[in-house]
C-alpha cells in the first residue's frame, strides 16, 4: 500500500464533505474532491476509515488501475453501466461514489422511497381494479337472476293476457265463447276403487272409465295389480291386457268397462 502514498494528503476535502453531510449543511456548501486527486489515495483513506487490511486495499486499487482509473475526474466520467462492470465489491463502489458526490446517498434514499411509493400505488390500483371487477360480476349475476325471473313472470303474464284478449276479441266479433278443450291433469294413482266390485280408471289424456275390480283371469284385485297404459288396463300379475274402449274384453273375458263423463 505504501507504493500508492503521495507526498501530501488531499483527503481533507472528502472528510469535510462527509462532515458537512452529517451536520445537515446544505449540499452546495460541501467541498468537492479535486479532479487531480489519485484514486489510490481516496481508496487508502476509505480503507483506513473502515479498517480494511492492506491486502484488501491494494486489491481494490489494482482493479481501478486495471480499468485505467487513476484520477478522480476519471471516476466522475463513469456511467451507471460502467460502474456495474467494474469488479469491485458493491460496498466499495458505493463508498467511492458517495465520496465523489455526498448528496448521492440522500438522492438514492429519496429515489428508493419514491420507487416504493410508486410500487405501492400500482399495487393499490391493481387491487382496486380487481375489487371493482368482482363487484361488477356480482351485479351482473344478480341482474341475470332477476331478469330470468321477470322473463318467466312476464312470459306467463303476457301469455295469459294475450289469451284473454284473443278470447275477448272472438267474443266481440263472433258472438260465441270458445273454451280450450284441455284435459284435466291427474296427479294421483289412476286406478281408484269405488266399491267392492268396481274400479274407476283415469287415463293420461283425461278420459275416465269404470270397470270390474277383479281380473277375470285369476280374480286378482286390479286396484293393487292394475296399471294404465294409454286406454289399456294391464293386470301386472299375469300380464293380461284389457282395452277400455272396447268393453275391456280379451281372450273371451271382459272387465265390463264403460266410459264416464267425469271423475
PDB file of C-alpha atoms in Angstrom:
ATOM      1  CA  UNK A   1       0.000   0.000   0.000  1.00  0.00           C
ATOM      2  CA  UNK A   2       2.994   2.260   0.566  1.00  0.00           C
ATOM      3  CA  UNK A   3       3.664   2.492  -3.161  1.00  0.00           C
ATOM      4  CA  UNK A   4       0.418   4.360  -3.616  1.00  0.00           C
ATOM      5  CA  UNK A   5       1.047   7.000  -0.912  1.00  0.00           C
ATOM      6  CA  UNK A   6       1.524  10.577  -2.138  1.00  0.00           C
ATOM      7  CA  UNK A   7       3.707  13.313  -0.596  1.00  0.00           C
ATOM      8  CA  UNK A   8       0.631  15.178   0.658  1.00  0.00           C
ATOM      9  CA  UNK A   9      -2.989  14.216   1.504  1.00  0.00           C
ATOM     10  CA  UNK A  10      -5.919  15.592  -0.473  1.00  0.00           C
ATOM     11  CA  UNK A  11      -8.460  13.652   1.552  1.00  0.00           C
ATOM     12  CA  UNK A  12      -9.348  16.657   3.732  1.00  0.00           C
ATOM     13  CA  UNK A  13     -11.881  17.652   1.097  1.00  0.00           C
ATOM     14  CA  UNK A  14     -13.556  14.243   1.362  1.00  0.00           C
ATOM     15  CA  UNK A  15     -13.601  14.386   5.177  1.00  0.00           C
ATOM     16  CA  UNK A  16     -15.052  17.892   5.125  1.00  0.00           C
ATOM     17  CA  UNK A  17     -17.763  16.819   2.703  1.00  0.00           C
ATOM     18  CA  UNK A  18     -18.728  13.892   4.932  1.00  0.00           C
ATOM     19  CA  UNK A  19     -18.900  16.153   7.990  1.00  0.00           C
ATOM     20  CA  UNK A  20     -20.985  18.657   6.086  1.00  0.00           C
ATOM     21  CA  UNK A  21     -23.434  15.965   5.059  1.00  0.00           C
ATOM     22  CA  UNK A  22     -23.709  14.554   8.588  1.00  0.00           C
ATOM     23  CA  UNK A  23     -24.125  18.024  10.155  1.00  0.00           C
ATOM     24  CA  UNK A  24     -27.014  18.887   7.847  1.00  0.00           C
ATOM     25  CA  UNK A  25     -25.171  21.611   5.889  1.00  0.00           C
ATOM     26  CA  UNK A  26     -26.673  22.447   2.520  1.00  0.00           C
ATOM     27  CA  UNK A  27     -25.401  20.408  -0.435  1.00  0.00           C
ATOM     28  CA  UNK A  28     -23.937  23.494  -2.062  1.00  0.00           C
ATOM     29  CA  UNK A  29     -21.538  24.040   0.865  1.00  0.00           C
ATOM     30  CA  UNK A  30     -19.559  20.800   0.660  1.00  0.00           C
ATOM     31  CA  UNK A  31     -16.091  20.930  -0.922  1.00  0.00           C
ATOM     32  CA  UNK A  32     -15.771  18.501  -3.865  1.00  0.00           C
ATOM     33  CA  UNK A  33     -12.733  16.300  -4.284  1.00  0.00           C
ATOM     34  CA  UNK A  34     -10.220  17.751  -6.758  1.00  0.00           C
ATOM     35  CA  UNK A  35     -10.110  16.101 -10.161  1.00  0.00           C
ATOM     36  CA  UNK A  36      -6.326  15.714  -9.887  1.00  0.00           C
ATOM     37  CA  UNK A  37      -6.568  13.559  -6.755  1.00  0.00           C
ATOM     38  CA  UNK A  38      -5.422   9.973  -7.273  1.00  0.00           C
ATOM     39  CA  UNK A  39      -7.987   7.215  -6.881  1.00  0.00           C
ATOM     40  CA  UNK A  40      -5.439   5.190  -4.909  1.00  0.00           C
ATOM     41  CA  UNK A  41      -5.270   7.978  -2.288  1.00  0.00           C
ATOM     42  CA  UNK A  42      -9.051   8.030  -1.972  1.00  0.00           C
ATOM     43  CA  UNK A  43      -9.228   4.256  -1.595  1.00  0.00           C
ATOM     44  CA  UNK A  44      -6.474   4.226   1.023  1.00  0.00           C
ATOM     45  CA  UNK A  45      -8.307   6.793   3.133  1.00  0.00           C
ATOM     46  CA  UNK A  46     -11.657   4.945   2.772  1.00  0.00           C
ATOM     47  CA  UNK A  47      -9.953   1.665   3.681  1.00  0.00           C
ATOM     48  CA  UNK A  48      -8.461   3.176   6.839  1.00  0.00           C
ATOM     49  CA  UNK A  49     -11.851   4.573   7.869  1.00  0.00           C
ATOM     50  CA  UNK A  50     -13.383   1.086   7.526  1.00  0.00           C
ATOM     51  CA  UNK A  51     -10.415  -0.839   8.952  1.00  0.00           C
ATOM     52  CA  UNK A  52      -9.697  -2.824   5.815  1.00  0.00           C
ATOM     53  CA  UNK A  53      -6.441  -4.761   5.525  1.00  0.00           C
ATOM     54  CA  UNK A  54      -3.624  -3.556   3.291  1.00  0.00           C
ATOM     55  CA  UNK A  55      -4.130  -6.561   1.027  1.00  0.00           C
ATOM     56  CA  UNK A  56      -7.789  -5.671   0.522  1.00  0.00           C
ATOM     57  CA  UNK A  57      -6.979  -2.042  -0.232  1.00  0.00           C
ATOM     58  CA  UNK A  58      -4.190  -2.986  -2.646  1.00  0.00           C
ATOM     59  CA  UNK A  59      -6.513  -5.434  -4.417  1.00  0.00           C
ATOM     60  CA  UNK A  60      -9.147  -2.712  -4.919  1.00  0.00           C
ATOM     61  CA  UNK A  61      -6.517  -0.250  -6.184  1.00  0.00           C
ATOM     62  CA  UNK A  62      -5.265  -2.858  -8.667  1.00  0.00           C
ATOM     63  CA  UNK A  63      -8.835  -3.209 -10.017  1.00  0.00           C
ATOM     64  CA  UNK A  64      -9.084   0.550 -10.570  1.00  0.00           C
ATOM     65  CA  UNK A  65      -5.668   0.726 -12.246  1.00  0.00           C
ATOM     66  CA  UNK A  66      -6.525  -2.298 -14.399  1.00  0.00           C
ATOM     67  CA  UNK A  67      -9.513  -0.295 -15.659  1.00  0.00           C
ATOM     68  CA  UNK A  68      -7.232   2.762 -16.186  1.00  0.00           C
ATOM     69  CA  UNK A  69      -8.918   4.761 -13.458  1.00  0.00           C
ATOM     70  CA  UNK A  70      -6.028   6.693 -11.937  1.00  0.00           C
ATOM     71  CA  UNK A  71      -7.640  10.030 -11.037  1.00  0.00           C
ATOM     72  CA  UNK A  72     -10.884  11.322  -9.549  1.00  0.00           C
ATOM     73  CA  UNK A  73     -12.019  13.017 -12.752  1.00  0.00           C
ATOM     74  CA  UNK A  74     -11.899   9.611 -14.487  1.00  0.00           C
ATOM     75  CA  UNK A  75     -14.229   8.147 -11.876  1.00  0.00           C
ATOM     76  CA  UNK A  76     -16.606  11.037 -12.455  1.00  0.00           C
ATOM     77  CA  UNK A  77     -16.754  10.158 -16.154  1.00  0.00           C
ATOM     78  CA  UNK A  78     -18.115   6.671 -15.463  1.00  0.00           C
ATOM     79  CA  UNK A  79     -21.760   5.955 -16.270  1.00  0.00           C
ATOM     80  CA  UNK A  80     -24.015   3.731 -14.187  1.00  0.00           C
ATOM     81  CA  UNK A  81     -23.472   0.900 -16.656  1.00  0.00           C
ATOM     82  CA  UNK A  82     -19.687   1.308 -16.410  1.00  0.00           C
ATOM     83  CA  UNK A  83     -19.802   1.143 -12.622  1.00  0.00           C
ATOM     84  CA  UNK A  84     -21.682  -2.147 -12.886  1.00  0.00           C
ATOM     85  CA  UNK A  85     -18.947  -3.905 -14.861  1.00  0.00           C
ATOM     86  CA  UNK A  86     -16.040  -2.822 -12.619  1.00  0.00           C
ATOM     87  CA  UNK A  87     -15.087  -5.823 -10.490  1.00  0.00           C
ATOM     88  CA  UNK A  88     -15.262  -4.134  -7.106  1.00  0.00           C
ATOM     89  CA  UNK A  89     -17.428  -5.116  -4.186  1.00  0.00           C
ATOM     90  CA  UNK A  90     -20.760  -3.251  -4.104  1.00  0.00           C
ATOM     91  CA  UNK A  91     -19.735  -1.651  -0.803  1.00  0.00           C
ATOM     92  CA  UNK A  92     -16.513  -0.287  -2.300  1.00  0.00           C
ATOM     93  CA  UNK A  93     -18.389   1.108  -5.297  1.00  0.00           C
ATOM     94  CA  UNK A  94     -20.956   2.840  -3.111  1.00  0.00           C
ATOM     95  CA  UNK A  95     -18.305   4.358  -0.854  1.00  0.00           C
ATOM     96  CA  UNK A  96     -16.367   5.649  -3.866  1.00  0.00           C
ATOM     97  CA  UNK A  97     -19.443   7.152  -5.480  1.00  0.00           C
ATOM     98  CA  UNK A  98     -20.605   8.707  -2.220  1.00  0.00           C
ATOM     99  CA  UNK A  99     -17.156  10.248  -1.782  1.00  0.00           C
ATOM    100  CA  UNK A 100     -17.400  11.757  -5.256  1.00  0.00           C
ATOM    101  CA  UNK A 101     -20.881  13.114  -4.539  1.00  0.00           C
ATOM    102  CA  UNK A 102     -22.020  13.094  -0.872  1.00  0.00           C
ATOM    103  CA  UNK A 103     -25.513  14.152  -1.941  1.00  0.00           C
ATOM    104  CA  UNK A 104     -25.912  10.911  -3.903  1.00  0.00           C
ATOM    105  CA  UNK A 105     -26.759   8.919  -0.780  1.00  0.00           C
ATOM    106  CA  UNK A 106     -29.697  11.166   0.067  1.00  0.00           C
ATOM    107  CA  UNK A 107     -30.806  11.191  -3.550  1.00  0.00           C
ATOM    108  CA  UNK A 108     -30.675   7.410  -3.602  1.00  0.00           C
ATOM    109  CA  UNK A 109     -32.812   7.236  -0.471  1.00  0.00           C
ATOM    110  CA  UNK A 110     -35.324   9.649  -1.935  1.00  0.00           C
ATOM    111  CA  UNK A 111     -35.344   7.708  -5.186  1.00  0.00           C
ATOM    112  CA  UNK A 112     -35.875   4.443  -3.315  1.00  0.00           C
ATOM    113  CA  UNK A 113     -38.684   5.953  -1.276  1.00  0.00           C
ATOM    114  CA  UNK A 114     -40.328   7.273  -4.414  1.00  0.00           C
ATOM    115  CA  UNK A 115     -39.954   3.873  -6.086  1.00  0.00           C
ATOM    116  CA  UNK A 116     -41.612   2.226  -3.096  1.00  0.00           C
ATOM    117  CA  UNK A 117     -44.391   4.809  -3.270  1.00  0.00           C
ATOM    118  CA  UNK A 118     -44.924   4.156  -6.981  1.00  0.00           C
ATOM    119  CA  UNK A 119     -44.913   0.394  -6.428  1.00  0.00           C
ATOM    120  CA  UNK A 120     -47.447   0.657  -3.592  1.00  0.00           C
ATOM    121  CA  UNK A 121     -49.589   2.973  -5.683  1.00  0.00           C
ATOM    122  CA  UNK A 122     -49.510   0.486  -8.554  1.00  0.00           C
ATOM    123  CA  UNK A 123     -50.468  -2.369  -6.234  1.00  0.00           C
ATOM    124  CA  UNK A 124     -53.341  -0.321  -4.837  1.00  0.00           C
ATOM    125  CA  UNK A 125     -54.580   0.359  -8.351  1.00  0.00           C
ATOM    126  CA  UNK A 126     -54.443  -3.353  -9.185  1.00  0.00           C
ATOM    127  CA  UNK A 127     -56.342  -4.256  -6.012  1.00  0.00           C
ATOM    128  CA  UNK A 128     -58.926  -1.551  -6.693  1.00  0.00           C
ATOM    129  CA  UNK A 129     -59.385  -2.765 -10.262  1.00  0.00           C
ATOM    130  CA  UNK A 130     -59.775  -6.344  -9.075  1.00  0.00           C
ATOM    131  CA  UNK A 131     -62.328  -5.300  -6.449  1.00  0.00           C
ATOM    132  CA  UNK A 132     -64.378  -3.330  -8.973  1.00  0.00           C
ATOM    133  CA  UNK A 133     -64.315  -6.257 -11.387  1.00  0.00           C
ATOM    134  CA  UNK A 134     -65.613  -8.626  -8.693  1.00  0.00           C
ATOM    135  CA  UNK A 135     -68.371  -6.189  -7.756  1.00  0.00           C
ATOM    136  CA  UNK A 136     -69.353  -5.813 -11.410  1.00  0.00           C
ATOM    137  CA  UNK A 137     -69.521  -9.604 -11.821  1.00  0.00           C
ATOM    138  CA  UNK A 138     -71.710  -9.893  -8.729  1.00  0.00           C
ATOM    139  CA  UNK A 139     -74.053  -7.198 -10.022  1.00  0.00           C
ATOM    140  CA  UNK A 140     -74.145  -8.903 -13.416  1.00  0.00           C
ATOM    141  CA  UNK A 141     -75.044 -12.286 -11.883  1.00  0.00           C
ATOM    142  CA  UNK A 142     -77.743 -10.676  -9.767  1.00  0.00           C
ATOM    143  CA  UNK A 143     -79.185  -8.885 -12.794  1.00  0.00           C
ATOM    144  CA  UNK A 144     -79.279 -12.122 -14.779  1.00  0.00           C
ATOM    145  CA  UNK A 145     -81.128 -13.922 -11.973  1.00  0.00           C
ATOM    146  CA  UNK A 146     -83.673 -11.118 -11.661  1.00  0.00           C
ATOM    147  CA  UNK A 147     -84.161 -10.875 -15.409  1.00  0.00           C
ATOM    148  CA  UNK A 148     -84.787 -14.608 -15.647  1.00  0.00           C
ATOM    149  CA  UNK A 149     -87.454 -14.339 -13.007  1.00  0.00           C
ATOM    150  CA  UNK A 150     -89.032 -11.392 -14.807  1.00  0.00           C
ATOM    151  CA  UNK A 151     -88.994 -13.255 -18.099  1.00  0.00           C
ATOM    152  CA  UNK A 152     -90.872 -16.149 -16.575  1.00  0.00           C
ATOM    153  CA  UNK A 153     -93.360 -13.877 -14.926  1.00  0.00           C
ATOM    154  CA  UNK A 154     -93.770 -11.679 -17.961  1.00  0.00           C
ATOM    155  CA  UNK A 155     -93.980 -14.673 -20.269  1.00  0.00           C
ATOM    156  CA  UNK A 156     -96.784 -16.263 -18.316  1.00  0.00           C
ATOM    157  CA  UNK A 157     -98.492 -12.941 -17.803  1.00  0.00           C
ATOM    158  CA  UNK A 158     -98.249 -11.921 -21.436  1.00  0.00           C
ATOM    159  CA  UNK A 159     -99.444 -15.350 -22.476  1.00  0.00           C
ATOM    160  CA  UNK A 160    -102.486 -15.122 -20.249  1.00  0.00           C
ATOM    161  CA  UNK A 161    -103.123 -11.526 -21.293  1.00  0.00           C
ATOM    162  CA  UNK A 162    -102.865 -12.351 -24.980  1.00  0.00           C
ATOM    163  CA  UNK A 163    -105.059 -15.382 -24.478  1.00  0.00           C
ATOM    164  CA  UNK A 164    -107.708 -13.374 -22.626  1.00  0.00           C
ATOM    165  CA  UNK A 165    -107.527 -10.551 -25.166  1.00  0.00           C
ATOM    166  CA  UNK A 166    -107.892 -13.002 -28.068  1.00  0.00           C
ATOM    167  CA  UNK A 167    -110.830 -14.649 -26.327  1.00  0.00           C
ATOM    168  CA  UNK A 168    -112.479 -11.283 -25.776  1.00  0.00           C
ATOM    169  CA  UNK A 169    -111.909 -10.378 -29.447  1.00  0.00           C
ATOM    170  CA  UNK A 170    -113.530 -13.623 -30.527  1.00  0.00           C
ATOM    171  CA  UNK A 171    -116.468 -12.995 -28.215  1.00  0.00           C
ATOM    172  CA  UNK A 172    -116.952  -9.492 -29.556  1.00  0.00           C
ATOM    173  CA  UNK A 173    -116.611 -10.438 -33.239  1.00  0.00           C
ATOM    174  CA  UNK A 174    -118.131 -13.894 -33.398  1.00  0.00           C
ATOM    175  CA  UNK A 175    -120.516 -13.640 -30.502  1.00  0.00           C
ATOM    176  CA  UNK A 176    -119.547 -17.110 -29.298  1.00  0.00           C
ATOM    177  CA  UNK A 177    -117.289 -18.099 -26.421  1.00  0.00           C
ATOM    178  CA  UNK A 178    -114.511 -20.532 -27.257  1.00  0.00           C
ATOM    179  CA  UNK A 179    -113.114 -22.639 -24.421  1.00  0.00           C
ATOM    180  CA  UNK A 180    -109.943 -24.650 -24.815  1.00  0.00           C
ATOM    181  CA  UNK A 181    -110.511 -28.375 -24.546  1.00  0.00           C
ATOM    182  CA  UNK A 182    -107.619 -29.020 -22.169  1.00  0.00           C
ATOM    183  CA  UNK A 183    -107.688 -32.368 -20.336  1.00  0.00           C
ATOM    184  CA  UNK A 184    -107.546 -32.310 -16.586  1.00  0.00           C
ATOM    185  CA  UNK A 185    -104.221 -33.343 -15.096  1.00  0.00           C
ATOM    186  CA  UNK A 186    -104.456 -36.265 -12.739  1.00  0.00           C
ATOM    187  CA  UNK A 187    -101.571 -36.439 -10.275  1.00  0.00           C
ATOM    188  CA  UNK A 188    -102.563 -39.399  -8.091  1.00  0.00           C
ATOM    189  CA  UNK A 189    -102.853 -43.112  -8.835  1.00  0.00           C
ATOM    190  CA  UNK A 190    -105.032 -43.531 -11.969  1.00  0.00           C
ATOM    191  CA  UNK A 191    -106.935 -46.532 -10.518  1.00  0.00           C
ATOM    192  CA  UNK A 192    -109.349 -45.951  -7.673  1.00  0.00           C
ATOM    193  CA  UNK A 193    -111.795 -48.439  -6.096  1.00  0.00           C
ATOM    194  CA  UNK A 194    -115.383 -47.188  -5.956  1.00  0.00           C
ATOM    195  CA  UNK A 195    -116.804 -50.263  -4.319  1.00  0.00           C
ATOM    196  CA  UNK A 196    -116.072 -53.922  -3.598  1.00  0.00           C
ATOM    197  CA  UNK A 197    -116.594 -54.886  -7.256  1.00  0.00           C
ATOM    198  CA  UNK A 198    -115.904 -51.799  -9.370  1.00  0.00           C
ATOM    199  CA  UNK A 199    -112.965 -49.501 -10.231  1.00  0.00           C
ATOM    200  CA  UNK A 200    -112.667 -46.041 -11.703  1.00  0.00           C
ATOM    201  CA  UNK A 201    -109.753 -45.672 -14.141  1.00  0.00           C
ATOM    202  CA  UNK A 202    -108.240 -42.364 -15.264  1.00  0.00           C
ATOM    203  CA  UNK A 203    -106.145 -42.271 -18.461  1.00  0.00           C
ATOM    204  CA  UNK A 204    -103.372 -39.832 -19.333  1.00  0.00           C
ATOM    205  CA  UNK A 205    -105.490 -37.885 -21.835  1.00  0.00           C
ATOM    206  CA  UNK A 206    -108.181 -37.219 -19.241  1.00  0.00           C
ATOM    207  CA  UNK A 207    -110.664 -39.974 -20.129  1.00  0.00           C
ATOM    208  CA  UNK A 208    -112.440 -41.743 -17.257  1.00  0.00           C
ATOM    209  CA  UNK A 209    -113.663 -45.347 -17.256  1.00  0.00           C
ATOM    210  CA  UNK A 210    -115.334 -47.728 -14.839  1.00  0.00           C
ATOM    211  CA  UNK A 211    -114.680 -51.466 -14.866  1.00  0.00           C
ATOM    212  CA  UNK A 212    -114.694 -54.617 -12.736  1.00  0.00           C
ATOM    213  CA  UNK A 213    -112.310 -54.591  -9.814  1.00  0.00           C
ATOM    214  CA  UNK A 214    -111.242 -58.230 -10.088  1.00  0.00           C
ATOM    215  CA  UNK A 215    -109.308 -59.605 -13.035  1.00  0.00           C
ATOM    216  CA  UNK A 216    -111.444 -62.263 -14.843  1.00  0.00           C
ATOM    217  CA  UNK A 217    -108.358 -64.470 -15.172  1.00  0.00           C
ATOM    218  CA  UNK A 218    -107.432 -65.270 -11.536  1.00  0.00           C
ATOM    219  CA  UNK A 219    -109.592 -62.781  -9.633  1.00  0.00           C
ATOM    220  CA  UNK A 220    -106.608 -60.572  -8.796  1.00  0.00           C
ATOM    221  CA  UNK A 221    -107.522 -57.169  -7.328  1.00  0.00           C
ATOM    222  CA  UNK A 222    -106.779 -54.680 -10.121  1.00  0.00           C
ATOM    223  CA  UNK A 223    -106.722 -51.729  -7.699  1.00  0.00           C
ATOM    224  CA  UNK A 224    -103.437 -53.197  -6.490  1.00  0.00           C
ATOM    225  CA  UNK A 225    -102.062 -55.044  -9.536  1.00  0.00           C
ATOM    226  CA  UNK A 226    -103.529 -52.905 -12.304  1.00  0.00           C
ATOM    227  CA  UNK A 227    -101.632 -50.347 -14.391  1.00  0.00           C
ATOM    228  CA  UNK A 228    -102.909 -47.967 -17.076  1.00  0.00           C
ATOM    229  CA  UNK A 229    -101.102 -47.709 -20.424  1.00  0.00           C
ATOM    230  CA  UNK A 230    -102.947 -45.376 -22.796  1.00  0.00           C
ATOM    231  CA  UNK A 231    -106.535 -46.713 -22.823  1.00  0.00           C
ATOM    232  CA  UNK A 232    -105.448 -50.192 -21.765  1.00  0.00           C
ATOM    233  CA  UNK A 233    -105.777 -51.641 -18.276  1.00  0.00           C
ATOM    234  CA  UNK A 234    -102.971 -54.124 -17.597  1.00  0.00           C
ATOM    235  CA  UNK A 235    -103.032 -56.780 -14.884  1.00  0.00           C
ATOM    236  CA  UNK A 236     -99.395 -56.997 -13.937  1.00  0.00           C
ATOM    237  CA  UNK A 237     -99.871 -60.280 -12.068  1.00  0.00           C
ATOM    238  CA  UNK A 238    -100.119 -62.348 -15.294  1.00  0.00           C
ATOM    239  CA  UNK A 239     -99.820 -59.575 -17.921  1.00  0.00           C
ATOM    240  CA  UNK A 240    -103.425 -59.669 -19.073  1.00  0.00           C
ATOM    241  CA  UNK A 241    -104.486 -56.564 -21.038  1.00  0.00           C
ATOM    242  CA  UNK A 242    -107.975 -55.080 -21.345  1.00  0.00           C
ATOM    243  CA  UNK A 243    -108.883 -52.401 -23.917  1.00  0.00           C
ATOM    244  CA  UNK A 244    -111.147 -49.967 -22.072  1.00  0.00           C
ATOM    245  CA  UNK A 245    -112.583 -48.559 -25.323  1.00  0.00           C
ATOM    246  CA  UNK A 246    -113.940 -51.995 -26.309  1.00  0.00           C
ATOM    247  CA  UNK A 247    -115.604 -53.084 -23.049  1.00  0.00           C
ATOM    248  CA  UNK A 248    -112.273 -54.319 -21.724  1.00  0.00           C
ATOM    249  CA  UNK A 249    -112.550 -57.727 -23.379  1.00  0.00           C
ATOM    250  CA  UNK A 250    -109.611 -60.052 -24.018  1.00  0.00           C
ATOM    251  CA  UNK A 251    -109.332 -63.814 -24.584  1.00  0.00           C
ATOM    252  CA  UNK A 252    -113.088 -64.156 -24.310  1.00  0.00           C
ATOM    253  CA  UNK A 253    -113.211 -62.491 -20.913  1.00  0.00           C
ATOM    254  CA  UNK A 254    -114.069 -58.915 -20.000  1.00  0.00           C
ATOM    255  CA  UNK A 255    -113.795 -56.389 -17.158  1.00  0.00           C
ATOM    256  CA  UNK A 256    -117.027 -54.750 -18.378  1.00  0.00           C
ATOM    257  CA  UNK A 257    -115.502 -51.321 -18.949  1.00  0.00           C
ATOM    258  CA  UNK A 258    -117.546 -48.258 -19.765  1.00  0.00           C
ATOM    259  CA  UNK A 259    -116.658 -44.610 -20.210  1.00  0.00           C
ATOM    260  CA  UNK A 260    -117.980 -41.989 -17.805  1.00  0.00           C
ATOM    261  CA  UNK A 261    -118.183 -38.226 -18.202  1.00  0.00           C
ATOM    262  CA  UNK A 262    -116.245 -37.112 -15.088  1.00  0.00           C
ATOM    263  CA  UNK A 263    -114.232 -38.429 -12.201  1.00  0.00           C
TER     264      UNK A 263
END
